[in-house]
Amino acid sequence: MKLEGRRKSDNVIDLAGGDAPPRRRPGKKAAVGGGLGLLVVVVVALLGGGDLSQLLGQLGSQVAAGTPEGRTVETPRAAGAEDPRTVFVGRVLGTTEDVWGRIFREMGRTYDEPQLVSFRDEVQSGCGFQTAQVGPFYCGADQRIYIDLDFFEDLATRHRASGDFAQAYVIAHEVGHHIQNITGVSEAVHRAKRGRSEIERNRLSVRQELHADFLSGVWGFHVDEEGILDHGDLEEALNAAAQIGDDTLQRRARGRAQPESFTHGTAQQRSRWFRAGFETGDFSLGQQIFDLPYDEL
């Protein structure tokens, strides 16, 4: 990736480098219920420029955990220049802000940027205490992405996915979860899971994760148009998506895959939907992931 000279996001909080620990102002949580049909309504309303907060209010929803009421109140400091990994993360996050800010403006909306917290070993998030073992994650309760930067080394060695665009894909995927959160998709999936069997809930989780992969591909399309990508970057991201597919991870750990337990999607599915976003750049096409029969994903 050609990131030299690109601006660094102001939304990076470097706990590993000594920034103050995160604080969260308590927010309201939504009552959860309903079905997948709400998801279609929410996404259609978003693409049509509708007011999601009004729509969800009409559907009897309260403010979801992860909306601005649940955000932290401290002002984040930009990443320190002493750690090249933190500089890289800041610049990648900056590109996601530019891309999604532009896409949201075209839809007549304002993009509410997430914060990214880099930490070492363990962290107290708005979603509870977490260790580095969970890997990078997004917390809707405080609208933050959390990542122990040592994960990038793990990605290259244990997961066999090296390269700067592989790392950027991971960040963009978590930003995809933020997009889902602020557009109501995450809440709709949460509602749809209520009363379902474990297998059905897992399948809904797979759809949500593939949608985040698709959104990261949409980001990739736009940064590629800006001339940021190098030859071979797309292959790095596709390989990363495949290497962290449920089937790949389970076969590596257990010697066999158990499809009924998948929660993120197979190597083929994850690569397919990242590529779909990357090749089209069309945010609206992600709806297909929720419309298609599960065995056609």
GROMACS .gro file of C-alpha atoms in nm:
model
  297
    1MET     CA    1   0.000   0.000   0.000
    2LYS     CA    2   0.116   0.353  -0.077
    3LEU     CA    3   0.040   0.524   0.254
    4GLU     CA    4   0.343   0.747   0.284
    5GLY     CA    5   0.225   1.102   0.333
    6ARG     CA    6  -0.136   1.002   0.396
    7ARG     CA    7  -0.299   1.167   0.694
    8LYS     CA    8  -0.329   0.975   1.019
    9SER     CA    9  -0.669   0.952   1.181
   10ASP     CA   10  -0.723   1.154   1.497
   11ASN     CA   11  -0.938   0.870   1.630
   12VAL     CA   12  -0.655   0.637   1.734
   13ILE     CA   13  -0.602   0.585   2.108
   14ASP     CA   14  -0.269   0.421   2.181
   15LEU     CA   15  -0.310   0.250   2.517
   16ALA     CA   16  -0.004   0.038   2.449
   17GLY     CA   17   0.193   0.360   2.422
   18GLY     CA   18   0.058   0.515   2.740
   19ASP     CA   19  -0.266   0.695   2.660
   20ALA     CA   20  -0.522   0.715   2.939
   21PRO     CA   21  -0.745   0.407   2.976
   22PRO     CA   22  -1.082   0.426   2.801
   23ARG     CA   23  -1.384   0.559   2.986
   24ARG     CA   24  -1.741   0.507   2.874
   25ARG     CA   25  -2.043   0.716   2.956
   26PRO     CA   26  -2.336   0.478   3.023
   27GLY     CA   27  -2.589   0.463   2.746
   28LYS     CA   28  -2.929   0.309   2.696
   29LYS     CA   29  -2.967  -0.040   2.553
   30ALA     CA   30  -3.240  -0.135   2.312
   31ALA     CA   31  -3.505  -0.392   2.380
   32VAL     CA   32  -3.423  -0.681   2.150
   33GLY     CA   33  -3.680  -0.870   1.947
   34GLY     CA   34  -3.828  -0.908   1.600
   35GLY     CA   35  -3.704  -1.083   1.288
   36LEU     CA   36  -3.478  -1.061   0.984
   37GLY     CA   37  -3.743  -0.870   0.793
   38LEU     CA   38  -3.644  -0.562   0.992
   39LEU     CA   39  -3.296  -0.586   0.843
   40VAL     CA   40  -3.432  -0.547   0.492
   41VAL     CA   41  -3.643  -0.249   0.596
   42VAL     CA   42  -3.348  -0.083   0.768
   43VAL     CA   43  -3.109  -0.123   0.476
   44VAL     CA   44  -3.368  -0.013   0.221
   45ALA     CA   45  -3.442   0.294   0.432
   46LEU     CA   46  -3.071   0.372   0.455
   47LEU     CA   47  -3.018   0.351   0.080
   48GLY     CA   48  -3.322   0.566   0.022
   49GLY     CA   49  -3.190   0.837   0.250
   50GLY     CA   50  -3.453   0.770   0.515
   51ASP     CA   51  -3.424   0.863   0.881
   52LEU     CA   52  -3.323   0.542   1.054
   53SER     CA   53  -3.378   0.679   1.402
   54GLN     CA   54  -3.737   0.769   1.312
   55LEU     CA   55  -3.792   0.433   1.145
   56LEU     CA   56  -3.661   0.236   1.440
   57GLY     CA   57  -3.871   0.448   1.671
   58GLN     CA   58  -4.180   0.357   1.472
   59LEU     CA   59  -4.087  -0.008   1.505
   60GLY     CA   60  -4.083   0.022   1.884
   61SER     CA   61  -3.706   0.027   1.919
   62GLN     CA   62  -3.513   0.222   2.175
   63VAL     CA   63  -3.166   0.366   2.121
   64ALA     CA   64  -2.929   0.078   2.055
   65ALA     CA   65  -2.618   0.023   2.261
   66GLY     CA   66  -2.338   0.163   2.052
   67THR     CA   67  -2.513   0.479   1.933
   68PRO     CA   68  -2.354   0.808   2.042
   69GLU     CA   69  -2.514   0.784   2.388
   70GLY     CA   70  -2.279   0.494   2.452
   71ARG     CA   71  -1.962   0.659   2.329
   72THR     CA   72  -1.669   0.755   2.540
   73VAL     CA   73  -1.625   1.116   2.639
   74GLU     CA   74  -1.248   1.165   2.642
   75THR     CA   75  -1.072   1.321   2.346
   76PRO     CA   76  -0.846   1.063   2.179
   77ARG     CA   77  -0.488   1.147   2.096
   78ALA     CA   78  -0.336   1.067   1.761
   79ALA     CA   79  -0.101   0.770   1.748
   80GLY     CA   80   0.262   0.832   1.838
   81ALA     CA   81   0.510   0.826   1.551
   82GLU     CA   82   0.756   0.604   1.734
   83ASP     CA   83   0.577   0.280   1.648
   84PRO     CA   84   0.549   0.221   1.271
   85ARG     CA   85   0.259  -0.018   1.328
   86THR     CA   86   0.058   0.251   1.504
   87VAL     CA   87   0.136   0.499   1.227
   88PHE     CA   88   0.019   0.239   0.974
   89VAL     CA   89  -0.303   0.176   1.165
   90GLY     CA   90  -0.369   0.550   1.189
   91ARG     CA   91  -0.323   0.598   0.817
   92VAL     CA   92  -0.541   0.302   0.724
   93LEU     CA   93  -0.813   0.423   0.958
   94GLY     CA   94  -0.782   0.766   0.797
   95THR     CA   95  -0.855   0.614   0.455
   96THR     CA   96  -1.166   0.442   0.591
   97GLU     CA   97  -1.287   0.775   0.729
   98ASP     CA   98  -1.235   0.942   0.392
   99VAL     CA   99  -1.408   0.665   0.197
  100TRP     CA  100  -1.706   0.616   0.426
  101GLY     CA  101  -1.742   0.988   0.486
  102ARG     CA  102  -1.779   1.036   0.111
  103ILE     CA  103  -2.021   0.743   0.070
  104PHE     CA  104  -2.239   0.862   0.355
  105ARG     CA  105  -2.247   1.218   0.215
  106GLU     CA  106  -2.365   1.079  -0.117
  107MET     CA  107  -2.651   0.916   0.074
  108GLY     CA  108  -2.732   1.243   0.246
  109ARG     CA  109  -2.600   1.126   0.582
  110THR     CA  110  -2.311   1.210   0.814
  111TYR     CA  111  -2.056   0.941   0.894
  112ASP     CA  112  -2.000   0.900   1.268
  113GLU     CA  113  -1.637   0.787   1.283
  114PRO     CA  114  -1.531   0.507   1.518
  115GLN     CA  115  -1.231   0.523   1.747
  116LEU     CA  116  -0.956   0.262   1.734
  117VAL     CA  117  -0.780   0.151   2.051
  118SER     CA  118  -0.443  -0.020   2.025
  119PHE     CA  119  -0.354  -0.214   2.339
  120ARG     CA  120  -0.112  -0.468   2.473
  121ASP     CA  121  -0.222  -0.804   2.614
  122GLU     CA  122  -0.553  -0.695   2.770
  123VAL     CA  123  -0.802  -0.410   2.769
  124GLN     CA  124  -1.117  -0.290   2.939
  125SER     CA  125  -1.366  -0.212   2.665
  126GLY     CA  126  -1.725  -0.097   2.662
  127CYS     CA  127  -1.807  -0.464   2.599
  128GLY     CA  128  -1.615  -0.583   2.905
  129PHE     CA  129  -1.264  -0.697   2.985
  130GLN     CA  130  -1.089  -0.867   2.691
  131THR     CA  131  -0.750  -1.021   2.626
  132ALA     CA  132  -0.545  -1.025   2.308
  133GLN     CA  133  -0.651  -1.387   2.253
  134VAL     CA  134  -0.989  -1.273   2.119
  135GLY     CA  135  -0.818  -1.099   1.828
  136PRO     CA  136  -0.928  -0.764   1.684
  137PHE     CA  137  -1.289  -0.680   1.770
  138TYR     CA  138  -1.547  -0.406   1.744
  139CYS     CA  139  -1.754  -0.299   2.044
  140GLY     CA  140  -2.085  -0.138   1.958
  141ALA     CA  141  -2.135  -0.017   2.314
  142ASP     CA  142  -1.857   0.242   2.281
  143GLN     CA  143  -1.819   0.245   1.901
  144ARG     CA  144  -1.456   0.142   1.921
  145ILE     CA  145  -1.232  -0.101   1.739
  146TYR     CA  146  -0.980  -0.278   1.963
  147ILE     CA  147  -0.661  -0.438   1.841
  148ASP     CA  148  -0.341  -0.564   1.999
  149LEU     CA  149  -0.091  -0.473   1.727
  150ASP     CA  150   0.102  -0.794   1.792
  151PHE     CA  151  -0.190  -0.961   1.612
  152PHE     CA  152  -0.036  -0.853   1.282
  153GLU     CA  153   0.264  -1.076   1.349
  154ASP     CA  154   0.025  -1.355   1.444
  155LEU     CA  155  -0.166  -1.297   1.121
  156ALA     CA  156   0.150  -1.347   0.919
  157THR     CA  157   0.291  -1.645   1.109
  158ARG     CA  158   0.010  -1.850   1.261
  159HIS     CA  159  -0.254  -1.756   1.003
  160ARG     CA  160  -0.016  -1.745   0.706
  161ALA     CA  161  -0.151  -1.411   0.583
  162SER     CA  162   0.131  -1.160   0.544
  163GLY     CA  163   0.135  -0.819   0.381
  164ASP     CA  164   0.023  -0.468   0.460
  165PHE     CA  165  -0.306  -0.498   0.275
  166ALA     CA  166  -0.388  -0.815   0.466
  167GLN     CA  167  -0.349  -0.609   0.784
  168ALA     CA  168  -0.554  -0.325   0.636
  169TYR     CA  169  -0.830  -0.571   0.546
  170VAL     CA  170  -0.858  -0.669   0.913
  171ILE     CA  171  -0.902  -0.305   1.014
  172ALA     CA  172  -1.150  -0.240   0.733
  173HIS     CA  173  -1.350  -0.548   0.836
  174GLU     CA  174  -1.390  -0.411   1.189
  175VAL     CA  175  -1.488  -0.074   1.044
  176GLY     CA  176  -1.749  -0.270   0.849
  177HIS     CA  177  -1.900  -0.378   1.181
  178HIS     CA  178  -1.912  -0.012   1.280
  179ILE     CA  179  -2.103   0.067   0.960
  180GLN     CA  180  -2.348  -0.211   1.049
  181ASN     CA  181  -2.387  -0.067   1.397
  182ILE     CA  182  -2.462   0.291   1.298
  183THR     CA  183  -2.698   0.191   1.015
  184GLY     CA  184  -2.908  -0.043   1.228
  185VAL     CA  185  -2.797  -0.368   1.063
  186SER     CA  186  -2.636  -0.505   1.379
  187GLU     CA  187  -2.949  -0.436   1.580
  188ALA     CA  188  -3.167  -0.600   1.316
  189VAL     CA  189  -2.952  -0.915   1.315
  190HIS     CA  190  -2.963  -0.919   1.694
  191ARG     CA  191  -3.342  -0.902   1.681
  192ALA     CA  192  -3.359  -1.176   1.421
  193LYS     CA  193  -3.163  -1.415   1.642
  194ARG     CA  194  -3.420  -1.406   1.920
  195GLY     CA  195  -3.602  -1.736   1.954
  196ARG     CA  196  -3.391  -1.909   1.689
  197SER     CA  197  -3.195  -2.232   1.727
  198GLU     CA  198  -2.819  -2.221   1.777
  199ILE     CA  199  -2.759  -2.324   1.416
  200GLU     CA  200  -2.991  -2.050   1.291
  201ARG     CA  201  -2.821  -1.793   1.513
  202ASN     CA  202  -2.482  -1.904   1.382
  203ARG     CA  203  -2.603  -1.862   1.025
  204LEU     CA  204  -2.719  -1.509   1.098
  205SER     CA  205  -2.376  -1.438   1.245
  206VAL     CA  206  -2.216  -1.571   0.927
  207ARG     CA  207  -2.429  -1.337   0.716
  208GLN     CA  208  -2.328  -1.043   0.932
  209GLU     CA  209  -1.957  -1.130   0.910
  210LEU     CA  210  -1.973  -1.178   0.533
  211HIS     CA  211  -2.146  -0.841   0.509
  212ALA     CA  212  -1.855  -0.685   0.701
  213ASP     CA  213  -1.616  -0.855   0.456
  214PHE     CA  214  -1.818  -0.710   0.169
  215LEU     CA  215  -1.803  -0.362   0.322
  216SER     CA  216  -1.426  -0.392   0.362
  217GLY     CA  217  -1.414  -0.480  -0.007
  218VAL     CA  218  -1.616  -0.166  -0.090
  219TRP     CA  219  -1.353   0.033   0.097
  220GLY     CA  220  -1.084  -0.152  -0.101
  221PHE     CA  221  -1.250  -0.055  -0.429
  222HIS     CA  222  -1.233   0.313  -0.340
  223VAL     CA  223  -0.874   0.317  -0.213
  224ASP     CA  224  -0.773   0.127  -0.526
  225GLU     CA  225  -0.934   0.401  -0.734
  226GLU     CA  226  -0.720   0.651  -0.546
  227GLY     CA  227  -0.406   0.465  -0.654
  228ILE     CA  228  -0.312   0.356  -0.302
  229LEU     CA  229  -0.281  -0.016  -0.372
  230ASP     CA  230   0.024  -0.197  -0.502
  231HIS     CA  231   0.035  -0.495  -0.733
  232GLY     CA  232  -0.050  -0.804  -0.530
  233ASP     CA  233  -0.244  -0.622  -0.258
  234LEU     CA  234  -0.578  -0.771  -0.359
  235GLU     CA  235  -0.430  -1.119  -0.340
  236GLU     CA  236  -0.302  -1.043   0.012
  237ALA     CA  237  -0.652  -0.953   0.131
  238LEU     CA  238  -0.816  -1.251  -0.041
  239ASN     CA  239  -0.560  -1.483   0.117
  240ALA     CA  240  -0.620  -1.329   0.460
  241ALA     CA  241  -0.997  -1.373   0.421
  242ALA     CA  242  -0.944  -1.737   0.328
  243GLN     CA  243  -0.694  -1.808   0.605
  244ILE     CA  244  -0.936  -1.689   0.873
  245GLY     CA  245  -1.235  -1.872   0.731
  246ASP     CA  246  -1.409  -2.099   0.982
  247ASP     CA  247  -1.331  -2.414   0.786
  248THR     CA  248  -0.962  -2.325   0.754
  249LEU     CA  249  -0.926  -2.242   1.123
  250GLN     CA  250  -1.113  -2.552   1.240
  251ARG     CA  251  -0.919  -2.790   1.017
  252ARG     CA  252  -0.595  -2.637   1.137
  253ALA     CA  253  -0.697  -2.665   1.502
  254ARG     CA  254  -0.905  -2.986   1.506
  255GLY     CA  255  -0.830  -3.165   1.183
  256ARG     CA  256  -1.188  -3.128   1.059
  257ALA     CA  257  -1.455  -2.864   1.003
  258GLN     CA  258  -1.798  -2.851   1.168
  259PRO     CA  259  -2.020  -2.637   0.943
  260GLU     CA  260  -2.301  -2.615   1.198
  261SER     CA  261  -2.067  -2.425   1.431
  262PHE     CA  262  -1.947  -2.171   1.174
  263THR     CA  263  -1.999  -1.809   1.281
  264HIS     CA  264  -1.783  -1.614   1.033
  265GLY     CA  265  -1.807  -1.804   0.705
  266THR     CA  266  -1.588  -2.037   0.505
  267ALA     CA  267  -1.267  -1.941   0.329
  268GLN     CA  268  -1.453  -1.942  -0.003
  269GLN     CA  269  -1.740  -1.731   0.128
  270ARG     CA  270  -1.521  -1.471   0.293
  271SER     CA  271  -1.300  -1.434  -0.013
  272ARG     CA  272  -1.603  -1.423  -0.242
  273TRP     CA  273  -1.779  -1.140  -0.061
  274PHE     CA  274  -1.465  -0.933  -0.011
  275ARG     CA  275  -1.401  -0.964  -0.383
  276ALA     CA  276  -1.764  -0.871  -0.461
  277GLY     CA  277  -1.725  -0.547  -0.267
  278PHE     CA  278  -1.382  -0.481  -0.416
  279GLU     CA  279  -1.495  -0.531  -0.774
  280THR     CA  280  -1.819  -0.331  -0.754
  281GLY     CA  281  -1.771  -0.068  -0.483
  282ASP     CA  282  -2.150  -0.070  -0.456
  283PHE     CA  283  -2.266  -0.047  -0.095
  284SER     CA  284  -2.623  -0.148  -0.184
  285LEU     CA  285  -2.522  -0.488  -0.324
  286GLY     CA  286  -2.440  -0.609   0.026
  287GLN     CA  287  -2.813  -0.665   0.076
  288GLN     CA  288  -2.775  -0.982  -0.132
  289ILE     CA  289  -2.597  -1.145   0.161
  290PHE     CA  290  -2.918  -1.126   0.363
  291ASP     CA  291  -3.149  -1.216   0.074
  292LEU     CA  292  -2.978  -1.523  -0.072
  293PRO     CA  293  -3.056  -1.872   0.059
  294TYR     CA  294  -2.785  -1.970   0.302
  295ASP     CA  295  -2.641  -2.245   0.084
  296GLU     CA  296  -2.590  -1.995  -0.199
  297LEU     CA  297  -2.371  -1.755  -0.002
   0.00000   0.00000   0.00000
